[in-house]
Coordinates of C-alpha atoms in Angstrom, one line a residue:
Chain A
M30 CA -27.1 -10.3 100.3
S31 CA -29.0 -7.9 98.4
L32 CA -28.3 -6.5 94.7
V33 CA -29.1 -3.1 95.1
T34 CA -28.7 -1.1 98.9
A35 CA -29.9 2.4 99.5
T36 CA -30.1 4.1 102.9
R37 CA -31.6 7.7 102.9
L38 CA -30.7 8.3 99.5
T39 CA -31.6 11.7 98.9
K40 CA -31.1 14.0 94.9
T41 CA -31.9 17.9 94.8
Y42 CA -31.6 19.2 91.8
R43 CA -29.7 23.1 91.6
V44 CA -32.1 25.1 90.0
G45 CA -30.8 29.1 89.5
D46 CA -30.4 29.6 93.0
I47 CA -33.5 27.1 94.2
D48 CA -33.2 23.4 95.6
V49 CA -35.3 21.1 94.0
P50 CA -35.3 18.4 95.9
A51 CA -36.5 15.1 93.9
I52 CA -35.1 12.3 95.7
K53 CA -35.9 12.3 99.8
G54 CA -34.3 10.2 101.6
I55 CA -35.4 6.8 100.3
D56 CA -34.3 3.1 101.9
F57 CA -35.0 -0.3 99.8
A58 CA -32.9 -3.3 98.5
I59 CA -33.5 -5.3 95.6
E60 CA -32.6 -8.5 95.5
A61 CA -30.7 -10.5 92.5
S62 CA -33.2 -11.8 89.6
S63 CA -36.1 -10.3 91.1
F64 CA -38.4 -8.3 88.0
V65 CA -39.4 -4.9 89.6
A66 CA -41.0 -1.8 89.0
F67 CA -40.8 1.8 90.1
V68 CA -44.3 3.1 89.8
G69 CA -45.3 6.9 89.6
P70 CA -46.4 10.4 88.3
S71 CA -44.2 12.0 86.8
G72 CA -41.9 14.6 88.8
S73 CA -42.4 11.8 91.2
G74 CA -38.6 11.4 91.0
K75 CA -38.3 7.3 88.9
S76 CA -36.1 8.7 86.5
T77 CA -33.9 10.7 89.2
L78 CA -33.1 6.6 90.4
L79 CA -32.7 5.0 88.2
N80 CA -29.9 7.5 86.9
M81 CA -28.5 6.8 90.3
L82 CA -28.6 3.3 89.8
G83 CA -27.6 3.6 85.1
C84 CA -24.8 5.3 87.5
L85 CA -25.5 8.5 85.0
D86 CA -25.7 10.1 87.7
H87 CA -24.7 10.6 92.0
P88 CA -26.8 11.1 95.0
S89 CA -26.2 13.9 96.7
G90 CA -26.7 12.0 100.1
G91 CA -27.5 9.2 101.6
T92 CA -25.7 5.6 99.9
L93 CA -26.3 3.8 97.1
K94 CA -24.7 1.1 96.1
V95 CA -25.5 -1.6 93.2
L96 CA -23.7 -4.7 93.5
D97 CA -21.7 -3.2 96.2
T98 CA -20.9 -0.9 95.0
D99 CA -20.8 2.8 96.2
I100 CA -21.8 5.0 93.4
A101 CA -20.5 7.8 94.6
T102 CA -17.2 6.2 95.2
L103 CA -17.2 6.2 91.0
D104 CA -16.1 9.0 89.0
R105 CA -16.9 8.9 84.5
R106 CA -15.0 6.8 83.3
A107 CA -14.4 4.2 85.8
A108 CA -18.8 4.6 85.9
A109 CA -19.2 4.0 82.3
R110 CA -17.0 1.2 82.6
F111 CA -18.5 0.4 85.6
R112 CA -21.6 0.5 82.9
G113 CA -19.9 -1.6 79.8
E114 CA -19.5 -5.0 82.9
H115 CA -21.9 -5.3 85.1
I116 CA -25.7 -2.3 83.6
G117 CA -27.4 -3.1 80.3
F118 CA -30.4 -0.2 79.5
V119 CA -33.2 -0.4 77.6
F120 CA -34.9 2.3 76.5
Q121 CA -37.7 3.8 76.4
D122 CA -37.0 4.5 71.9
F123 CA -35.2 2.0 71.9
N124 CA -32.3 4.1 71.1
L125 CA -29.8 1.5 68.7
I126 CA -27.7 3.1 66.8
P127 CA -28.0 3.6 63.7
V128 CA -24.8 2.9 61.2
L129 CA -24.2 -0.1 62.7
T130 CA -26.3 -3.3 61.9
V131 CA -28.5 -5.5 64.1
F132 CA -25.4 -7.5 64.8
E133 CA -22.9 -5.3 65.7
N134 CA -25.9 -3.3 67.4
V135 CA -25.4 -6.2 70.5
E136 CA -22.1 -7.1 69.7
Y137 CA -21.6 -2.8 71.1
P138 CA -21.0 -3.2 74.9
L139 CA -19.1 -6.3 74.8
R140 CA -17.0 -4.0 72.6
M141 CA -17.0 -1.5 75.6
V142 CA -16.2 -4.0 78.1
Q143 CA -13.3 -5.6 75.5
L144 CA -12.5 -2.0 75.9
S145 CA -11.9 -2.6 79.6
G146 CA -9.5 -5.9 79.6
N147 CA -12.5 -8.1 79.5
K148 CA -12.0 -11.0 77.3
W149 CA -14.0 -10.9 74.1
P150 CA -12.0 -12.4 71.5
A151 CA -14.1 -11.7 67.8
A152 CA -15.1 -16.1 68.6
K153 CA -16.6 -15.5 71.5
R154 CA -17.8 -12.4 70.7
K155 CA -19.9 -13.8 67.4
E156 CA -21.7 -16.7 69.4
Q157 CA -22.6 -14.5 72.3
V158 CA -24.3 -11.8 70.0
L159 CA -26.2 -15.0 68.2
R160 CA -27.0 -16.2 70.6
M161 CA -29.0 -13.0 72.4
L162 CA -30.6 -12.4 68.5
D163 CA -31.5 -15.1 68.8
A164 CA -32.9 -15.9 72.7
V165 CA -34.9 -12.5 71.0
G166 CA -36.1 -14.3 68.3
M167 CA -33.9 -11.3 65.5
A168 CA -31.3 -13.9 65.1
D169 CA -32.8 -13.7 61.3
Q170 CA -32.6 -9.9 60.8
A171 CA -28.6 -9.5 62.2
D172 CA -28.6 -8.0 59.2
K173 CA -30.7 -5.6 58.9
R174 CA -29.8 -1.6 60.1
P175 CA -32.5 -0.1 62.5
D176 CA -34.0 1.5 60.0
Q177 CA -36.1 -1.6 58.6
I178 CA -36.9 -3.3 61.2
S179 CA -40.2 -2.3 63.5
G180 CA -41.0 -0.7 66.7
G181 CA -40.7 -3.3 68.2
Q182 CA -37.8 -5.9 67.0
K183 CA -35.6 -2.9 67.9
Q184 CA -37.3 -3.2 71.7
R185 CA -35.7 -6.6 70.8
V186 CA -33.1 -6.0 69.5
A187 CA -32.0 -3.5 73.1
V188 CA -33.3 -5.8 74.7
A189 CA -30.9 -8.4 73.4
R190 CA -27.6 -5.6 73.6
A191 CA -28.6 -4.8 77.2
L192 CA -28.2 -8.2 77.7
V193 CA -25.4 -9.1 75.7
S194 CA -22.4 -8.7 78.3
Q195 CA -24.2 -10.6 80.8
P196 CA -25.2 -7.3 83.0
K197 CA -26.3 -8.6 86.8
L198 CA -29.0 -5.8 86.4
V199 CA -30.8 -4.0 83.0
L200 CA -32.3 -1.5 83.8
A201 CA -35.5 -0.2 81.8
D202 CA -36.6 3.8 81.4
E203 CA -40.4 3.6 80.0
P204 CA -39.3 -0.2 78.1
T205 CA -43.2 -0.2 76.2
A206 CA -44.1 3.1 76.3
N207 CA -43.3 3.4 72.5
L208 CA -45.1 -0.2 72.0
D209 CA -49.0 -1.8 70.9
H210 CA -50.6 -3.3 73.0
D211 CA -49.3 -7.5 72.2
T212 CA -45.8 -5.8 71.4
A213 CA -45.8 -4.6 74.5
Y214 CA -46.7 -7.3 76.1
R215 CA -44.5 -9.7 73.8
I216 CA -41.8 -7.8 75.0
L217 CA -42.4 -8.3 78.9
E218 CA -42.9 -12.1 78.8
L219 CA -39.0 -12.3 76.3
M220 CA -38.0 -10.0 79.3
K221 CA -38.9 -12.9 82.0
K222 CA -38.1 -15.0 79.7
M223 CA -34.2 -13.8 80.4
R224 CA -34.5 -12.8 83.6
D225 CA -35.6 -16.7 83.6
E226 CA -33.4 -18.0 81.3
F227 CA -29.5 -15.9 83.2
G228 CA -30.3 -14.6 86.8
T229 CA -31.1 -11.1 85.9
T230 CA -32.7 -8.1 87.6
F231 CA -35.1 -5.9 86.3
I232 CA -36.1 -2.6 87.6
F233 CA -38.2 -0.2 86.2
S234 CA -39.5 2.4 85.9
T235 CA -43.1 2.9 84.2
H236 CA -46.8 4.4 84.1
D237 CA -47.6 1.1 82.1
P238 CA -50.5 -0.9 84.7
K239 CA -48.9 -4.2 82.0
I240 CA -45.5 -3.6 83.7
M241 CA -47.4 -3.3 86.8
G242 CA -48.7 -6.2 86.5
E243 CA -46.3 -8.1 85.1
A244 CA -43.9 -6.4 87.9
E245 CA -43.3 -8.7 91.1
T246 CA -42.1 -6.5 93.3
T247 CA -43.2 -3.0 93.0
F248 CA -42.0 0.7 94.4
T249 CA -44.3 3.3 94.5
L250 CA -42.9 7.0 94.5
E251 CA -44.9 10.5 94.8
D252 CA -42.9 13.3 95.3
G253 CA -40.1 11.8 95.7
R254 CA -40.4 9.7 98.7
L255 CA -41.3 6.8 98.3
Q256 CA -45.4 5.5 99.1
N257 CA -45.1 2.3 100.6
G258 CA -41.3 -0.6 101.2
G259 CA -42.1 -3.0 98.1
S260 CA -45.3 -4.5 97.8
H261 CA -45.3 -7.8 96.1
V262 CA -46.5 -9.7 94.1
Chain B
M7 CA -8.8 1.8 65.9
F8 CA -10.3 -0.1 63.5
D9 CA -14.4 -0.4 65.0
V10 CA -13.7 4.1 65.1
I11 CA -12.5 4.3 61.8
S12 CA -15.6 2.2 60.2
I13 CA -17.9 3.2 62.6
A14 CA -16.7 7.2 62.1
S15 CA -16.8 6.2 57.7
R16 CA -20.9 4.9 58.1
N17 CA -21.2 8.6 60.4
L18 CA -19.4 10.2 57.4
L19 CA -22.1 8.1 54.7
R20 CA -25.4 8.9 56.7
Y21 CA -25.4 12.6 55.5
R22 CA -23.6 12.3 52.7
R23 CA -24.2 15.4 50.7
R24 CA -22.9 17.6 53.8
T25 CA -20.2 14.8 53.9
M26 CA -19.2 15.6 49.8
L27 CA -19.6 18.8 50.2
T28 CA -16.9 19.8 53.0
L29 CA -14.7 16.9 50.5
L30 CA -15.5 19.2 47.8
L31 CA -14.5 22.4 49.5
I32 CA -11.0 20.7 51.1
V33 CA -10.5 19.1 47.6
I34 CA -10.6 22.8 45.3
G35 CA -8.4 24.1 48.7
M36 CA -6.4 21.0 47.9
V37 CA -6.2 21.1 44.1
A38 CA -5.4 25.2 44.4
V39 CA -2.3 24.9 46.2
L40 CA -0.5 22.3 44.7
L41 CA -1.1 23.7 41.2
F42 CA -0.2 27.4 42.7
I43 CA 3.2 25.9 44.2
A44 CA 3.6 23.5 41.3
V45 CA 3.5 26.4 38.7
A46 CA 4.6 29.8 40.9
G47 CA 7.2 27.3 42.2
S48 CA 9.0 25.6 39.4
F49 CA 8.0 29.7 37.2
R50 CA 10.3 30.7 40.1
S51 CA 12.4 28.3 40.3
M52 CA 12.6 29.1 36.3
M53 CA 14.0 32.6 36.9
V54 CA 16.2 32.1 39.4
G55 CA 18.2 29.5 37.6
Q56 CA 17.9 31.7 34.4
I57 CA 19.6 34.6 36.1
T58 CA 21.9 32.2 38.7
D59 CA 22.7 29.9 35.4
S60 CA 23.4 32.2 32.6
V61 CA 24.7 35.3 33.8
L62 CA 25.2 36.1 37.2
G63 CA 25.6 32.6 39.3
H64 CA 24.8 32.1 42.5
L65 CA 26.2 34.6 44.6
Q66 CA 29.4 37.6 44.1
V67 CA 32.2 39.0 45.9
H68 CA 33.8 42.4 44.9
R69 CA 34.8 45.5 46.4
K70 CA 33.2 47.0 49.0
G71 CA 30.9 50.2 47.2
Y72 CA 31.3 48.4 43.5
V73 CA 27.8 47.3 44.5
A74 CA 26.6 49.7 45.4
S75 CA 28.7 51.8 41.9
I76 CA 28.0 49.2 39.8
D77 CA 25.0 51.0 37.8
N78 CA 28.5 53.1 36.6
L79 CA 30.5 50.4 36.2
P80 CA 33.4 52.1 38.4
L81 CA 37.1 50.9 37.2
N82 CA 38.5 51.8 40.7
L83 CA 36.7 49.5 43.1
N84 CA 38.6 46.7 41.2
L85 CA 39.9 43.8 42.7
K86 CA 43.8 44.0 42.7
P87 CA 45.3 40.1 42.2
P88 CA 47.0 39.9 45.9
M89 CA 43.2 40.6 46.8
V90 CA 42.3 37.6 44.2
A91 CA 44.3 35.2 45.2
K92 CA 42.7 36.0 48.9
V93 CA 39.8 35.7 47.8
E94 CA 40.3 32.8 45.9
D95 CA 42.3 30.4 48.7
A96 CA 39.0 31.2 50.3
L97 CA 36.8 30.0 48.0
K98 CA 39.2 26.5 47.4
A99 CA 39.2 26.4 51.6
N100 CA 35.3 26.1 51.1
P101 CA 33.8 22.8 50.6
A102 CA 30.6 23.9 49.5
V103 CA 31.8 26.0 45.9
E104 CA 31.8 24.3 43.1
T105 CA 33.4 26.8 41.2
W106 CA 34.1 30.6 40.6
S107 CA 34.9 32.9 37.6
P108 CA 37.0 36.0 37.4
R109 CA 34.8 39.3 35.3
V110 CA 36.2 42.3 34.2
K111 CA 33.0 44.1 33.8
F112 CA 33.8 48.1 32.0
G113 CA 31.4 49.9 30.1
G114 CA 32.3 51.0 26.5
M115 CA 31.2 53.0 22.9
F116 CA 29.7 49.6 21.3
S117 CA 30.2 50.6 16.5
N118 CA 29.6 49.2 13.8
F119 CA 31.8 51.7 11.5
A120 CA 28.1 52.8 10.6
E121 CA 26.7 53.4 13.8
T122 CA 27.8 53.8 17.6
T123 CA 25.9 53.0 20.8
S124 CA 26.3 52.7 24.4
I125 CA 27.1 48.6 25.9
R126 CA 28.3 46.3 29.3
V127 CA 30.6 43.7 29.0
N128 CA 31.9 41.0 30.4
G129 CA 35.4 40.2 30.1
I130 CA 35.2 36.2 31.3
D131 CA 37.8 32.8 31.1
P132 CA 35.6 31.1 28.3
A133 CA 35.8 27.8 30.9
R134 CA 35.2 29.3 33.8
E135 CA 32.3 31.3 33.3
A136 CA 30.8 27.8 31.2
A137 CA 31.6 26.6 34.3
T138 CA 29.9 28.3 37.2
T139 CA 27.0 30.1 34.7
P140 CA 26.5 26.8 32.6
L141 CA 22.8 28.3 31.1
L142 CA 25.2 31.1 29.5
P143 CA 26.1 28.9 25.7
G144 CA 22.4 28.3 25.7
R145 CA 21.5 31.2 25.3
M146 CA 23.7 32.0 22.1
I147 CA 20.5 32.3 20.1
E148 CA 23.0 32.5 16.3
G149 CA 26.7 31.5 16.3
E150 CA 27.8 27.9 16.7
K151 CA 26.4 26.8 20.4
A152 CA 29.9 24.1 20.7
G153 CA 33.6 24.8 21.5
A154 CA 34.6 27.4 23.6
L155 CA 32.2 29.8 24.4
I156 CA 34.5 33.1 23.2
G157 CA 38.8 33.4 21.9
R158 CA 40.9 36.7 21.6
G159 CA 39.4 39.5 19.5
Q160 CA 36.1 37.7 19.2
I161 CA 32.7 39.1 21.1
V162 CA 29.5 38.3 21.4
I163 CA 27.2 40.6 21.8
P164 CA 23.1 41.3 23.0
Q165 CA 20.4 40.4 20.7
L166 CA 19.0 43.6 20.9
L167 CA 22.0 45.2 19.8
A168 CA 22.9 43.2 17.3
R169 CA 19.3 44.2 16.1
G170 CA 19.6 47.6 16.3
M171 CA 23.2 47.5 15.1
K172 CA 22.2 45.4 12.1
T173 CA 24.9 43.2 13.0
K174 CA 25.6 39.7 12.2
V175 CA 27.2 36.8 13.7
G176 CA 31.5 37.6 12.4
D177 CA 30.9 40.5 11.9
T178 CA 34.2 43.3 12.5
V179 CA 33.3 45.5 15.2
V180 CA 34.1 48.5 17.5
V181 CA 35.0 48.8 21.2
V182 CA 36.1 52.0 22.3
A183 CA 36.7 52.0 26.4
T184 CA 37.1 54.2 28.5
N185 CA 40.3 53.5 30.9
R186 CA 40.4 54.3 34.4
D187 CA 42.6 58.0 33.8
G188 CA 40.2 58.7 31.7
S189 CA 42.2 57.7 28.8
V190 CA 40.0 56.0 25.8
N191 CA 41.4 53.2 23.9
G192 CA 39.0 51.0 21.2
K193 CA 40.0 47.4 19.5
T194 CA 38.1 45.4 16.8
F195 CA 36.8 42.8 17.4
V196 CA 34.4 40.0 15.4
V197 CA 31.3 39.1 16.4
R198 CA 31.3 35.4 17.7
G199 CA 28.0 35.2 18.9
I200 CA 24.0 37.1 19.6
L201 CA 23.0 36.1 22.8
E202 CA 19.0 36.0 23.8
S203 CA 18.6 38.3 26.2
V204 CA 16.9 37.8 29.2
T205 CA 16.0 38.9 33.3
G206 CA 17.4 40.4 35.8
P207 CA 21.1 42.5 35.7
G208 CA 23.1 41.3 33.1
G209 CA 20.5 39.6 30.9
R210 CA 21.7 42.2 28.4
D211 CA 25.5 42.6 28.8
G212 CA 28.5 41.9 25.9
Y213 CA 31.3 39.1 26.6
V214 CA 35.4 39.0 25.9
H215 CA 37.7 38.0 26.3
I216 CA 39.3 38.1 30.2
D217 CA 43.0 39.0 28.5
D218 CA 40.8 41.6 25.8
A219 CA 39.5 43.9 28.3
R220 CA 42.0 44.0 30.1
E221 CA 44.3 44.4 26.9
L222 CA 41.1 47.6 25.9
L223 CA 41.5 48.7 29.5
R224 CA 45.2 49.2 29.6
M225 CA 45.8 46.8 33.1
N226 CA 48.7 46.9 33.8
E227 CA 47.7 43.6 35.8
A228 CA 45.7 40.8 36.0
E229 CA 42.4 43.1 38.1
V230 CA 39.0 41.5 38.4
S231 CA 35.4 43.5 39.4
E232 CA 34.1 40.2 40.5
I233 CA 33.6 36.4 41.2
A234 CA 31.5 34.9 40.5
V235 CA 30.4 31.0 42.6
R236 CA 28.5 28.5 41.8
L237 CA 27.9 26.6 44.8
K238 CA 27.7 23.0 44.4
D239 CA 24.6 22.8 45.8
F240 CA 22.1 25.8 45.4
S241 CA 19.4 25.0 48.4
R242 CA 22.0 25.8 51.2
L243 CA 23.2 29.3 49.4
D244 CA 22.5 31.3 52.7
R245 CA 24.8 28.9 54.4
S246 CA 27.2 28.9 52.8
A247 CA 27.9 32.4 51.4
G248 CA 28.0 33.2 55.6
Q249 CA 31.1 30.5 55.4
I250 CA 32.1 32.8 52.0
K251 CA 31.2 36.4 54.2
A252 CA 32.9 35.0 57.3
A253 CA 36.3 33.8 55.2
L254 CA 36.8 37.2 53.0
E255 CA 35.9 39.7 56.6
G256 CA 39.9 39.4 57.7
V257 CA 40.9 40.9 54.1
S258 CA 41.7 44.3 54.8
N259 CA 42.6 47.7 54.1
K260 CA 45.5 49.7 56.0
E261 CA 42.9 50.3 59.3
G262 CA 41.9 47.5 59.1
K263 CA 38.0 47.8 57.5
P264 CA 37.7 44.8 55.5
V265 CA 37.7 45.5 51.3
L266 CA 34.7 42.8 49.8
E267 CA 32.0 42.6 50.0
T268 CA 29.6 38.7 49.1
H269 CA 26.5 39.6 47.2
T270 CA 23.8 36.3 46.7
W271 CA 22.1 36.5 43.6
A272 CA 20.0 37.9 45.9
D273 CA 20.7 41.1 46.6
L274 CA 21.8 41.7 43.2
S275 CA 19.1 40.8 41.3
P276 CA 15.0 42.5 41.5
F277 CA 13.6 39.3 40.6
A278 CA 14.4 38.4 43.9
N279 CA 11.3 40.3 45.7
L280 CA 9.2 38.3 43.0
A281 CA 10.5 35.4 44.5
K282 CA 9.8 36.8 47.6
M283 CA 6.9 38.3 46.0
I284 CA 5.8 34.7 45.4
D285 CA 7.2 33.3 48.6
L286 CA 4.4 35.3 50.2
M287 CA 1.6 34.8 48.1
T288 CA 2.4 31.0 48.3
L289 CA 2.5 31.7 52.5
F290 CA -0.2 33.0 51.7
I291 CA -2.6 30.3 49.9
K292 CA -2.0 28.2 52.6
V293 CA -3.4 30.2 55.0
V294 CA -6.3 30.3 53.1
L295 CA -6.2 26.2 52.7
V296 CA -6.3 26.0 57.0
S297 CA -9.8 28.3 57.0
I298 CA -10.7 26.4 54.6
V299 CA -10.6 23.0 55.4
L300 CA -10.8 24.2 58.8
V301 CA -13.8 25.2 58.5
S302 CA -15.9 23.5 56.9
V303 CA -14.2 20.7 59.0
M304 CA -14.8 22.2 62.1
N305 CA -19.0 23.7 61.0
V306 CA -19.9 19.7 59.9
M307 CA -18.1 17.9 62.8
I308 CA -19.9 21.1 64.8
M309 CA -23.3 19.5 63.7
A310 CA -22.8 15.5 63.1
V311 CA -22.4 15.9 67.5
F312 CA -26.1 18.6 67.7
E313 CA -27.3 15.6 65.2
R314 CA -26.6 13.3 67.1
I315 CA -26.5 13.6 71.0
R316 CA -29.0 11.2 71.9
E317 CA -27.0 9.0 70.6
I318 CA -23.9 10.5 72.4
G319 CA -26.2 9.7 75.5
T320 CA -27.1 5.8 74.2
I321 CA -22.9 4.7 73.6
A322 CA -22.1 6.3 77.1
A323 CA -24.8 4.9 79.3
I324 CA -23.9 1.5 77.5
G325 CA -20.4 2.2 78.3
T326 CA -18.7 3.4 75.6
P327 CA -15.5 5.8 77.7
P328 CA -15.2 9.2 77.6
S329 CA -11.6 8.1 74.8
R330 CA -13.5 6.5 73.1
I331 CA -16.5 9.7 72.1
L332 CA -13.6 11.3 71.5
S333 CA -11.7 8.8 68.8
L334 CA -14.8 8.6 67.6
F335 CA -15.6 12.1 66.2
L336 CA -11.9 12.4 66.0
A337 CA -11.8 9.8 63.4
E338 CA -14.7 11.6 61.2
G339 CA -12.7 14.8 61.1
L340 CA -9.3 12.5 60.3
M341 CA -11.5 10.8 57.1
L342 CA -12.7 13.1 56.4
G343 CA -9.5 14.9 55.6
L344 CA -7.1 11.9 55.2
V345 CA -9.8 11.2 52.1
G346 CA -9.8 14.6 50.9
T347 CA -6.2 15.2 51.3
V348 CA -5.6 11.6 48.8
A349 CA -8.6 13.0 46.6
G350 CA -7.2 16.7 46.0
T351 CA -3.3 15.4 45.7
L352 CA -4.9 13.0 42.7
L353 CA -6.6 15.6 41.5
S354 CA -3.8 17.2 41.5
L355 CA -0.8 15.1 39.9
V356 CA -3.1 14.7 36.8
A357 CA -3.8 18.6 36.5
I358 CA -0.1 19.4 36.6
F359 CA 0.1 16.2 33.8
G360 CA -1.8 17.8 31.3
I361 CA -0.3 21.0 32.0
N362 CA 2.9 19.2 31.2
L363 CA 1.5 17.7 28.7
W364 CA -0.4 20.7 27.5
S365 CA 2.3 22.9 27.6
P366 CA 1.4 25.7 28.0
T367 CA 4.0 29.2 26.7
F368 CA 3.8 32.6 28.5
N369 CA 6.0 35.6 27.7
F370 CA 8.0 36.8 30.6
G371 CA 9.9 40.8 30.2
M372 CA 12.2 40.3 26.9
Q373 CA 11.5 36.1 27.3
Q374 CA 8.9 34.9 25.1
N375 CA 7.1 31.4 24.9
L376 CA 8.5 30.2 27.8
V377 CA 6.9 26.9 29.2
M378 CA 5.3 25.9 31.9
A379 CA 6.7 23.0 32.9
P380 CA 4.8 23.4 36.3
T381 CA 6.6 20.8 38.2
I382 CA 6.3 19.2 43.0
A383 CA 8.4 18.1 45.3
G384 CA 7.1 15.4 46.6
G385 CA 8.0 16.9 50.2
D386 CA 5.8 19.8 49.4
V387 CA 2.8 16.7 48.8
L388 CA 3.6 15.1 51.9
T389 CA 3.9 18.7 53.5
I390 CA -0.5 20.1 52.5
A391 CA -1.7 16.8 53.2
A392 CA -0.1 16.3 56.3
L393 CA -1.2 20.0 56.8
V394 CA -4.4 19.2 55.7
V395 CA -4.7 16.4 57.5
V396 CA -3.9 18.2 61.1
V397 CA -6.1 20.9 60.8
A398 CA -9.2 18.8 60.4
V399 CA -8.3 17.0 62.3
V400 CA -7.3 19.9 65.0
A401 CA -10.7 21.1 63.1
S402 CA -12.7 17.7 65.3
L403 CA -11.3 18.3 68.5
Q404 CA -13.4 21.0 70.4
P405 CA -16.9 18.9 68.8
A406 CA -15.1 16.2 69.9
W407 CA -15.2 17.1 73.7
K408 CA -17.6 18.6 73.8
A409 CA -19.0 14.9 72.4
S410 CA -17.1 12.8 75.6
R411 CA -17.8 15.3 77.9
M412 CA -21.5 15.4 77.8
D413 CA -23.5 14.6 80.3
P414 CA -25.6 10.9 78.9
I415 CA -28.8 12.0 80.9
S416 CA -29.2 15.3 79.5
A417 CA -28.0 13.8 76.1
L418 CA -31.1 10.9 76.9
R419 CA -33.5 13.5 77.7
H420 CA -32.7 16.3 74.5
V421 CA -35.3 16.2 71.7

């Protein structure tokens, strides 16, 4: 069974009195443990699609199922809980919480999952955070604040944070846009390694040819429509 | 909960200067309010205590119409013995009453054989008067303080009169008074002591023994002008006064109309208006404090939300429930309120302690060198502290609510 399935998926925004269609009835499926890129020019609908995949936005029509859950059925609170338990996020600007240390930033999603009743006691949490920091090569920077580490290191921490609650799906919006070539390449390698180690599905939205080249499946979006059914490398 | 408090504290420390300025405003507000309550409240209590405990008593019972004509000290509105007995029965039956003192009040002429002037005199039972107005003996600035306040044939005169008439303790004087029937009578007295004048009605009266007063006024029966009452608990004055009033309403004349009236000290003393003014000013300064806390905390929290929109989007995206985001910002308001309250309270208590060590003096009316000794009740401190904390949380509510309802997508796009 596919991890993500979209059927005649549409998304229309209302701007003043005008309906602006962003996604125009697309169908696709993404299998578990895959490394997928959505590519296309600005305004093609990549971010809109990623927002819906991350349960941050609801479709206007069609269905979008993530982990067999129709995301249109999730209210604000349920969506937050679903994201906390099943989806990790990596942002273009890293978006680490500045008042928390590297360790605490990675620990944060586990604390949120703990709030919704899942068992992540302190000892288990610490073990998991250290494991993830070790996996991304940031264990020795655990006590530093985000403003004390480099951009590449921040993105490593962001990857660790996205993976710490063992989500089935990680969504990355332009994750290498603010990184230099070498660092971007290392981050991509790291993500692939994480995918191999934890079986996590990575979905990117990107313009970056590096990511396009590394993706195993690439969906090209143009003007809200898929131009291919998902080309496989 | 600890996480929320910890993150809130760090976020507050992130903008140190702004947080310190907000805290400073709260602390200044707290100190101003607590010091005002301590100083004005102590002054109020001191003056009310002096008025009730050295002159008026907590409340008084009169014949109807007496207080309206009190400037003339009318002898035809005295309480007759049967009425006095009924009043005493009602007072005995009320467990809130500690004691009472019957008085005969009259106006007369005071002469030292060289000069003559007018005087207002209270005829009192010395033991009962001392129990009802326990600070009265303490007002004796000349003469023996120990022993009975006054004996038969003795008079205690007010300071101003003694000074004006150049009269000393031990001097013999004459008091002449007009009786109810219009005839005049005189009686010699030995000056037993000189009383310090105090603010308020009766603060410049002389005192003689009640039997001497009745003898001077040629009363055939034991009439009483007023009965001053002391309660066990002054804080229950209004309630107790109401009970006594209700009990005395049954005492009526032949036409069935009530003949007695009850007045609290506040009905009798103009200082009550000043006391009300102090209460009003205390309320006003509390409102100012609430406004300071409300505006400063709300301002800082609105800024905090505005500056952290992307962060709010991030934590919402990675699974933070809206209620948690709400509590994060409410916790910041709570921390501001708590820290400001603790610092403000400590500083206020130190200031109050310092003023007590310094013991500054001030003059009020005839009284000079009154020592300012501010005190504040624990209940007042707790009330103000709770008010500040609650207002700080309430001020954070709108920004916190806004943060918790923020659309994560728009928040993440915010530049």
